[in-house]
PDB file of C-alpha atoms in Angstrom:
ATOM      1  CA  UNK A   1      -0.393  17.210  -2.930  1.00  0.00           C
ATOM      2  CA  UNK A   2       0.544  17.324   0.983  1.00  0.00           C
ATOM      3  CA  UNK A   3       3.356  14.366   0.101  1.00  0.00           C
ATOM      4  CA  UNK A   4       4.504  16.986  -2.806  1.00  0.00           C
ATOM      5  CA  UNK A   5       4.543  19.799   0.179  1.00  0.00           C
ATOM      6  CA  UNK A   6       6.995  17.525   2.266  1.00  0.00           C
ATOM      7  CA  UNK A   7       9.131  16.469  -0.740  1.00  0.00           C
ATOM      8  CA  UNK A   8       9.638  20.601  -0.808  1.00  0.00           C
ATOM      9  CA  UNK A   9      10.396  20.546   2.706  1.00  0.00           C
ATOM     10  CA  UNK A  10      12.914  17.898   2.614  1.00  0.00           C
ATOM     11  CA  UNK A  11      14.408  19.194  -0.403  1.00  0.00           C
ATOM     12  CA  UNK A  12      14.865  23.080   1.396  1.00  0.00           C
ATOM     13  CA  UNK A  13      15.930  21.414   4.430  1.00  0.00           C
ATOM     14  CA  UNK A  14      18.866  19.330   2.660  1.00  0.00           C
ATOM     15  CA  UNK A  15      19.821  22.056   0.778  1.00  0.00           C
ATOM     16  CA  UNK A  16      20.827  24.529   3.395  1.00  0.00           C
ATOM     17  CA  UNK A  17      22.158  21.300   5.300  1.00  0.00           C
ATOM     18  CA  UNK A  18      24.640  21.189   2.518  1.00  0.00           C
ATOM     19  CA  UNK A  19      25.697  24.511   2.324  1.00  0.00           C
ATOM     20  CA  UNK A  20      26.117  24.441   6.155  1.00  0.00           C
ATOM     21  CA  UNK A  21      28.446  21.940   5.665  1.00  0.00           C
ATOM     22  CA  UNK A  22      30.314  23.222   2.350  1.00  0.00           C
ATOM     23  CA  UNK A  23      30.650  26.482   4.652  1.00  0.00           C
ATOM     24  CA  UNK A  24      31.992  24.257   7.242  1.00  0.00           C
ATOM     25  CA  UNK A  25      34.416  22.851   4.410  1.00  0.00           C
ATOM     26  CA  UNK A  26      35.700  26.152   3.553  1.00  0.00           C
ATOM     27  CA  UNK A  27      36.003  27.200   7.704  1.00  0.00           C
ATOM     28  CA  UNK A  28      39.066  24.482   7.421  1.00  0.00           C
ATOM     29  CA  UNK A  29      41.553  26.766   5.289  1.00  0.00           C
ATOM     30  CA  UNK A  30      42.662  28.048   8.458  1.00  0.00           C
ATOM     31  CA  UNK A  31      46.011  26.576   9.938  1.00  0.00           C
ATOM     32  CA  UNK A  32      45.151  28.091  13.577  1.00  0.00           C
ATOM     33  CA  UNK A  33      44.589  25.415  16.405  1.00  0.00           C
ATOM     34  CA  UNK A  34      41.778  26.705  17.865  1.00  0.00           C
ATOM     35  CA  UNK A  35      40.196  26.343  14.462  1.00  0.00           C
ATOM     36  CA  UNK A  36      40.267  22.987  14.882  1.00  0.00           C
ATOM     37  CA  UNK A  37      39.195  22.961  18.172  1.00  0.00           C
ATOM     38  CA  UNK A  38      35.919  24.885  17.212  1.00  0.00           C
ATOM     39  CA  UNK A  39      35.517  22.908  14.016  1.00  0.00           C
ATOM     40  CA  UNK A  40      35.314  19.879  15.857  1.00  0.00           C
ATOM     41  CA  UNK A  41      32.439  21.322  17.755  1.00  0.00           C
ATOM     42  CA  UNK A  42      30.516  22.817  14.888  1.00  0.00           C
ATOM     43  CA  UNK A  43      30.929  19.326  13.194  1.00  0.00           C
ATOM     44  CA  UNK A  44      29.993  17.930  16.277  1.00  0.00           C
ATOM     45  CA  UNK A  45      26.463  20.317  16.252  1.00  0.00           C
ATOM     46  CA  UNK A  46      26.064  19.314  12.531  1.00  0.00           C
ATOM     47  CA  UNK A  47      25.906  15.535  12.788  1.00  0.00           C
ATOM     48  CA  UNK A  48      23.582  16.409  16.075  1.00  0.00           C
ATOM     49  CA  UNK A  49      21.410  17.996  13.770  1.00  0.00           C
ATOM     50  CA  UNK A  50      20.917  15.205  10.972  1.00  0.00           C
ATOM     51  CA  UNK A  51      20.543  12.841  13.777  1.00  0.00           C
ATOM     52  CA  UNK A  52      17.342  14.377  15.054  1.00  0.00           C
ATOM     53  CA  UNK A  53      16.404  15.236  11.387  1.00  0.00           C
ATOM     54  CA  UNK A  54      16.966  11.663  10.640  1.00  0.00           C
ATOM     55  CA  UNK A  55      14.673  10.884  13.280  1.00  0.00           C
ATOM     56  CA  UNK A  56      12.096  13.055  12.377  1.00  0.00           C
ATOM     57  CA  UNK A  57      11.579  13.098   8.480  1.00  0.00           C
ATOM     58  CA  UNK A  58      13.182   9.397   7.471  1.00  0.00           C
ATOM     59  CA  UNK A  59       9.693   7.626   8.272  1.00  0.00           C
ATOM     60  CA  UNK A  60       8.116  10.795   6.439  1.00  0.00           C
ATOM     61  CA  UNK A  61      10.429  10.182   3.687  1.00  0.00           C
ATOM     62  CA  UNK A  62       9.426   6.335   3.437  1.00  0.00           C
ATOM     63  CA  UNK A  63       5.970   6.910   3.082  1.00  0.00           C
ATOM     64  CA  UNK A  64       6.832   9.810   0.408  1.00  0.00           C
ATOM     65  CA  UNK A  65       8.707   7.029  -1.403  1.00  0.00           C
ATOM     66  CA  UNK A  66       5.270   4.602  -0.946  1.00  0.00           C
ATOM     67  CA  UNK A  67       3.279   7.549  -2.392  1.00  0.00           C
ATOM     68  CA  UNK A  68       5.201   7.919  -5.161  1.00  0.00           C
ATOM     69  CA  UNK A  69       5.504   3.336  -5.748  1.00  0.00           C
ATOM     70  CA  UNK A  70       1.790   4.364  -6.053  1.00  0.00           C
ATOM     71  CA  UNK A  71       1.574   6.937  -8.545  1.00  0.00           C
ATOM     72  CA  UNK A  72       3.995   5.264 -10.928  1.00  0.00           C
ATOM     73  CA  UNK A  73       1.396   2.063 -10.538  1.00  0.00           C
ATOM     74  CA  UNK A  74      -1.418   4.082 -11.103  1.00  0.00           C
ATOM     75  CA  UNK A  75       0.252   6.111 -14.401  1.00  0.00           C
ATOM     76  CA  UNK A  76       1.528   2.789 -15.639  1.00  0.00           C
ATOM     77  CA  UNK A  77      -2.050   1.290 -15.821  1.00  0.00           C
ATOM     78  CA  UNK A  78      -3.636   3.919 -16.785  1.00  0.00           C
ATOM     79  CA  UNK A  79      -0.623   4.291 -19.648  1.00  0.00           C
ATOM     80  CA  UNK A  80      -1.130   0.216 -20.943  1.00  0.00           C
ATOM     81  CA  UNK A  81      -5.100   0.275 -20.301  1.00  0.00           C
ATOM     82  CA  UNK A  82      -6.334   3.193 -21.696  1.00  0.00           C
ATOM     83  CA  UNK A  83      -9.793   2.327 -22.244  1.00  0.00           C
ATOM     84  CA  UNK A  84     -10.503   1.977 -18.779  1.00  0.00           C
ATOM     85  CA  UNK A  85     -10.044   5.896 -18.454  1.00  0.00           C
ATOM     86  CA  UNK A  86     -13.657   6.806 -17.243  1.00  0.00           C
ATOM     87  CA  UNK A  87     -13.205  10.343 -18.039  1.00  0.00           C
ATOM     88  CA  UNK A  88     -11.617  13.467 -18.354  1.00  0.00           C
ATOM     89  CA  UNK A  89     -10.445  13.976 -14.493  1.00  0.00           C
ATOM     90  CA  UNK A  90      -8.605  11.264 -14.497  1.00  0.00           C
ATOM     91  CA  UNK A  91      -6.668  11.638 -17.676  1.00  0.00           C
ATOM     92  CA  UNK A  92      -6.307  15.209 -16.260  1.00  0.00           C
ATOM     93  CA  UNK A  93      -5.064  13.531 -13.185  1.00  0.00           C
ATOM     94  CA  UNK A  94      -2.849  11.704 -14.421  1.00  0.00           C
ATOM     95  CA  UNK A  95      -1.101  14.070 -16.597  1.00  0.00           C
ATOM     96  CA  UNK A  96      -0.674  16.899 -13.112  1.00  0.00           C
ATOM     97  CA  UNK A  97      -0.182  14.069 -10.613  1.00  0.00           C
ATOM     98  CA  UNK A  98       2.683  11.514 -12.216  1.00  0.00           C
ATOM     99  CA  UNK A  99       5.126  14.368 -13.404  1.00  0.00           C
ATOM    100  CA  UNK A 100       4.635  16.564 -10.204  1.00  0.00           C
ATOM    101  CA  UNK A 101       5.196  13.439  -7.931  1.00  0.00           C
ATOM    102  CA  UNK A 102       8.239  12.358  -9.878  1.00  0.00           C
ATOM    103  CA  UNK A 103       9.479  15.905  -9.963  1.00  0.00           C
ATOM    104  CA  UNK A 104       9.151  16.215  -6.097  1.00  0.00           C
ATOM    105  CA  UNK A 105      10.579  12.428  -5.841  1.00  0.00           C
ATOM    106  CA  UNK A 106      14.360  13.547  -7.864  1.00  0.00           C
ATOM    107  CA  UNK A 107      14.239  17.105  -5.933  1.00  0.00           C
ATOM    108  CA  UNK A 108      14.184  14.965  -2.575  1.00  0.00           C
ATOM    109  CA  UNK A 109      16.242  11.834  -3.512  1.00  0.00           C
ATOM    110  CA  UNK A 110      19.123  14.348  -4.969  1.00  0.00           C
ATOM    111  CA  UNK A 111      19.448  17.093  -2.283  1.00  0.00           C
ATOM    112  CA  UNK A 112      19.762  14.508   0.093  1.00  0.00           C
ATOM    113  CA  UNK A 113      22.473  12.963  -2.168  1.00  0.00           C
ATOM    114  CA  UNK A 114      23.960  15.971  -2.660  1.00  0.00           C
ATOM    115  CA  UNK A 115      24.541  16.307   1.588  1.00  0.00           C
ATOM    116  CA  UNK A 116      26.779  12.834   1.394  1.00  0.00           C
ATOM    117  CA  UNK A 117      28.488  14.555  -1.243  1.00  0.00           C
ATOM    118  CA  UNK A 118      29.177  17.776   0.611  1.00  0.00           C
ATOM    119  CA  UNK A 119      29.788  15.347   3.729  1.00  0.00           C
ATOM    120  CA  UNK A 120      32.736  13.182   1.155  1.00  0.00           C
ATOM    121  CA  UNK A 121      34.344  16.839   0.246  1.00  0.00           C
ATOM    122  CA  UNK A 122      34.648  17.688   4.042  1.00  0.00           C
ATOM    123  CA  UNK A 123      36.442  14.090   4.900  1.00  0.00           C
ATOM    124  CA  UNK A 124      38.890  14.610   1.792  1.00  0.00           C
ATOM    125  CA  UNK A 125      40.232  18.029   2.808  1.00  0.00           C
ATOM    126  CA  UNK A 126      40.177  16.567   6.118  1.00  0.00           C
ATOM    127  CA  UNK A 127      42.811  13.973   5.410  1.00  0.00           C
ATOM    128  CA  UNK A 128      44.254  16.288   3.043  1.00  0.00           C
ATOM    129  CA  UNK A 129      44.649  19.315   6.019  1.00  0.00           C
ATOM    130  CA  UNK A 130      46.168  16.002   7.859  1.00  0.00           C
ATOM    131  CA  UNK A 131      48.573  14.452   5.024  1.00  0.00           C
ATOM    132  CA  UNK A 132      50.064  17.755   3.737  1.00  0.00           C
ATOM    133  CA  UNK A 133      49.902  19.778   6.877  1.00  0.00           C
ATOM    134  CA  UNK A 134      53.351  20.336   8.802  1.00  0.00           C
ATOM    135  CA  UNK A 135      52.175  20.243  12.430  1.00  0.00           C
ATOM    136  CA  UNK A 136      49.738  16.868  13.416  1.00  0.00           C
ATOM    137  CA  UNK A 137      48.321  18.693  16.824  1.00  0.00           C
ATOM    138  CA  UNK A 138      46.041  16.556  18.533  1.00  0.00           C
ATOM    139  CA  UNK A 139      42.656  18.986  17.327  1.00  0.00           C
ATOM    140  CA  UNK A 140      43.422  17.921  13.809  1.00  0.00           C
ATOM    141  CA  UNK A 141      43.681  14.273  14.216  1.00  0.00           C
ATOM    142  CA  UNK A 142      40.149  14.321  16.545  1.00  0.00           C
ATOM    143  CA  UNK A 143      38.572  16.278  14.052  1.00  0.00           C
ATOM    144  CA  UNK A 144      39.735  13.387  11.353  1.00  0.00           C
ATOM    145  CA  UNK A 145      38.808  10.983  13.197  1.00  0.00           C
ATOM    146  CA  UNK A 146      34.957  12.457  13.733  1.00  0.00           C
ATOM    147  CA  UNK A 147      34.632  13.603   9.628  1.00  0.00           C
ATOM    148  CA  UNK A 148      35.795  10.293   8.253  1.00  0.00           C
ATOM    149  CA  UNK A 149      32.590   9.206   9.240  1.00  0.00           C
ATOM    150  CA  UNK A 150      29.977  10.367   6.448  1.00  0.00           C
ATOM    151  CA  UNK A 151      27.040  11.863   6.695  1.00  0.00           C
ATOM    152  CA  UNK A 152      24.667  10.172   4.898  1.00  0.00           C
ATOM    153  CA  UNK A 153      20.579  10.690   5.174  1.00  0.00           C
ATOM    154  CA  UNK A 154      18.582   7.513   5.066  1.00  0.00           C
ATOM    155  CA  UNK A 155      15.094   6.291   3.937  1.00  0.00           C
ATOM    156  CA  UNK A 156      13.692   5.130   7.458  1.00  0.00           C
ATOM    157  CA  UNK A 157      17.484   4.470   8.737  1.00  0.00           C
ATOM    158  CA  UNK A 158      16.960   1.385   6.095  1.00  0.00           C
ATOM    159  CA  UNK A 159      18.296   2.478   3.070  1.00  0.00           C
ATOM    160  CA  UNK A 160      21.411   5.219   2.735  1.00  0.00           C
ATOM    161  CA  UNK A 161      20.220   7.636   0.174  1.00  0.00           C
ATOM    162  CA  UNK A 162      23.438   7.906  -1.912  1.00  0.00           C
ATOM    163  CA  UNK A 163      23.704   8.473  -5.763  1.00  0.00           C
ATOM    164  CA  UNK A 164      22.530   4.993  -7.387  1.00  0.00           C
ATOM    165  CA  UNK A 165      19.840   5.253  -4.649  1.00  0.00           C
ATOM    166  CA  UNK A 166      17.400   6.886  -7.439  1.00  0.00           C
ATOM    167  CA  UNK A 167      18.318   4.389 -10.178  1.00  0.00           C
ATOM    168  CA  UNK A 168      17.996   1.676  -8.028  1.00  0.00           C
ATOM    169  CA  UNK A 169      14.786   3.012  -6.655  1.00  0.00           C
ATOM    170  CA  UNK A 170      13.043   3.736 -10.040  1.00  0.00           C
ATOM    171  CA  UNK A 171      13.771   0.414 -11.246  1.00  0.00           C
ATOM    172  CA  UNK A 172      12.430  -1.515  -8.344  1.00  0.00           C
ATOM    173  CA  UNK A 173       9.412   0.277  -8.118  1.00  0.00           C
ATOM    174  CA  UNK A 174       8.856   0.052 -11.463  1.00  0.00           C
ATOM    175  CA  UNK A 175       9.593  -4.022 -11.242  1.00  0.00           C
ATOM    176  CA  UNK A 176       7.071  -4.180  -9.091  1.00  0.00           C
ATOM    177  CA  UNK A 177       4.463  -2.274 -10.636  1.00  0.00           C
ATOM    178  CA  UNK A 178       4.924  -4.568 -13.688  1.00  0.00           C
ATOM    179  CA  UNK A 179       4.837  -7.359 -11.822  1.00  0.00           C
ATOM    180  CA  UNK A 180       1.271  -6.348  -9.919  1.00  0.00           C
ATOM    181  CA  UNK A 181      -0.197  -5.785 -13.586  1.00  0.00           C
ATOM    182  CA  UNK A 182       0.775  -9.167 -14.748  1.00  0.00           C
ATOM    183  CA  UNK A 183      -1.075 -10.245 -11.345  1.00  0.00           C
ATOM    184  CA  UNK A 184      -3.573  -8.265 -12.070  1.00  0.00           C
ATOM    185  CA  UNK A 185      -4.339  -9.841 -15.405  1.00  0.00           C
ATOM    186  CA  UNK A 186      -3.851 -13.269 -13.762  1.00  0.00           C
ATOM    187  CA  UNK A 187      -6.841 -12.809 -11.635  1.00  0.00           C
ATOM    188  CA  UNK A 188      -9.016 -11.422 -14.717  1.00  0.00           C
ATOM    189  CA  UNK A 189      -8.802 -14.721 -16.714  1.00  0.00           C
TER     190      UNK A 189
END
């Protein structure tokens, strides 16, 4: 259950990342040049901040997503060979263990989606503040230029965990985990 515990983590972590930056979002309203100025530092602090996080939790987050490669393997065997289940632990086992892990898998995988999202809403108002606005001062155009570029959280600064990141994700793993069965009844005959 300690991967479970991090999955929690993660999932706190992103969510109060995105309402840092939704409250960043609505901090833009204001048509005062010094906003700008100070929003460009905040922003500046925020994308420090899922940098180091980023650096911190993506490897954690990897090996999350290996844990949980490994439970859906170990369900889907147990699901298609049945008789093999020695007793009632491991049916027990399985029936805590697969839905718990792929209830902390979704948590993670959409909270972190959820922060590009929040990260999208901040560059639209951004070039909306900068189409519709009447004065271009050089604060809004720097702080454009520094939110057009999205924050997105990553899977060991491989993969950029974005919506079809869980589809995608769900049906390799569970590719694979077909395709080790069938190699696994290879080697039996």
């Amino acid at each position: 259950m300690p991967v479970n515990l991090f999955a929690m983590y993660y999932t706190v972590v992103c969510c109060n990342l995105r309402n840092v930056i939704i409250t960043f979002k609505k901090s833009l309203d204001s048509s005062d040049s010094t906003v700008y100025d100070d929003a460009f530092e905040n922003y500046l602090a925020i994308r420090r901040f899922v940098v180091e996080m980023e650096k911190d939790l993506s490897s954690l987050l990897f090996t999350s997503s290996l844990f949980n490669a490994c439970i859906m393997y170990f369900g889907l065997t147990c699901w298609m060979y049945p008789e093999e289940n020695v007793g009632s632990a491991q049916v027990a086992s399985i029936v805590f263990l697969v839905p718990a892990s792929y209830i902390a898998f979704f948590a993670m995988i959409l909270s972190a989606c959820r922060v590009h999202e929040a990260s999208v809403s901040v560059c639209d108002k951004g070039q909306e503040l900068l189409r519709f606005g009447h004065v271009q001062t050089f604060s809004k155009i720097r702080l454009l230029h520094v939110i057009e570029k999205e924050l997105t959280l990553t899977v060991w600064k491989i993969v950029p965990i974005k919506r079809n990141f869980l589809l995608v994700a769900m049906g390799t793993i569970f590719t694979y985990c077909v395709l080790l069965d069938n190699l696994r009844g290879v080697t039996r005959n």
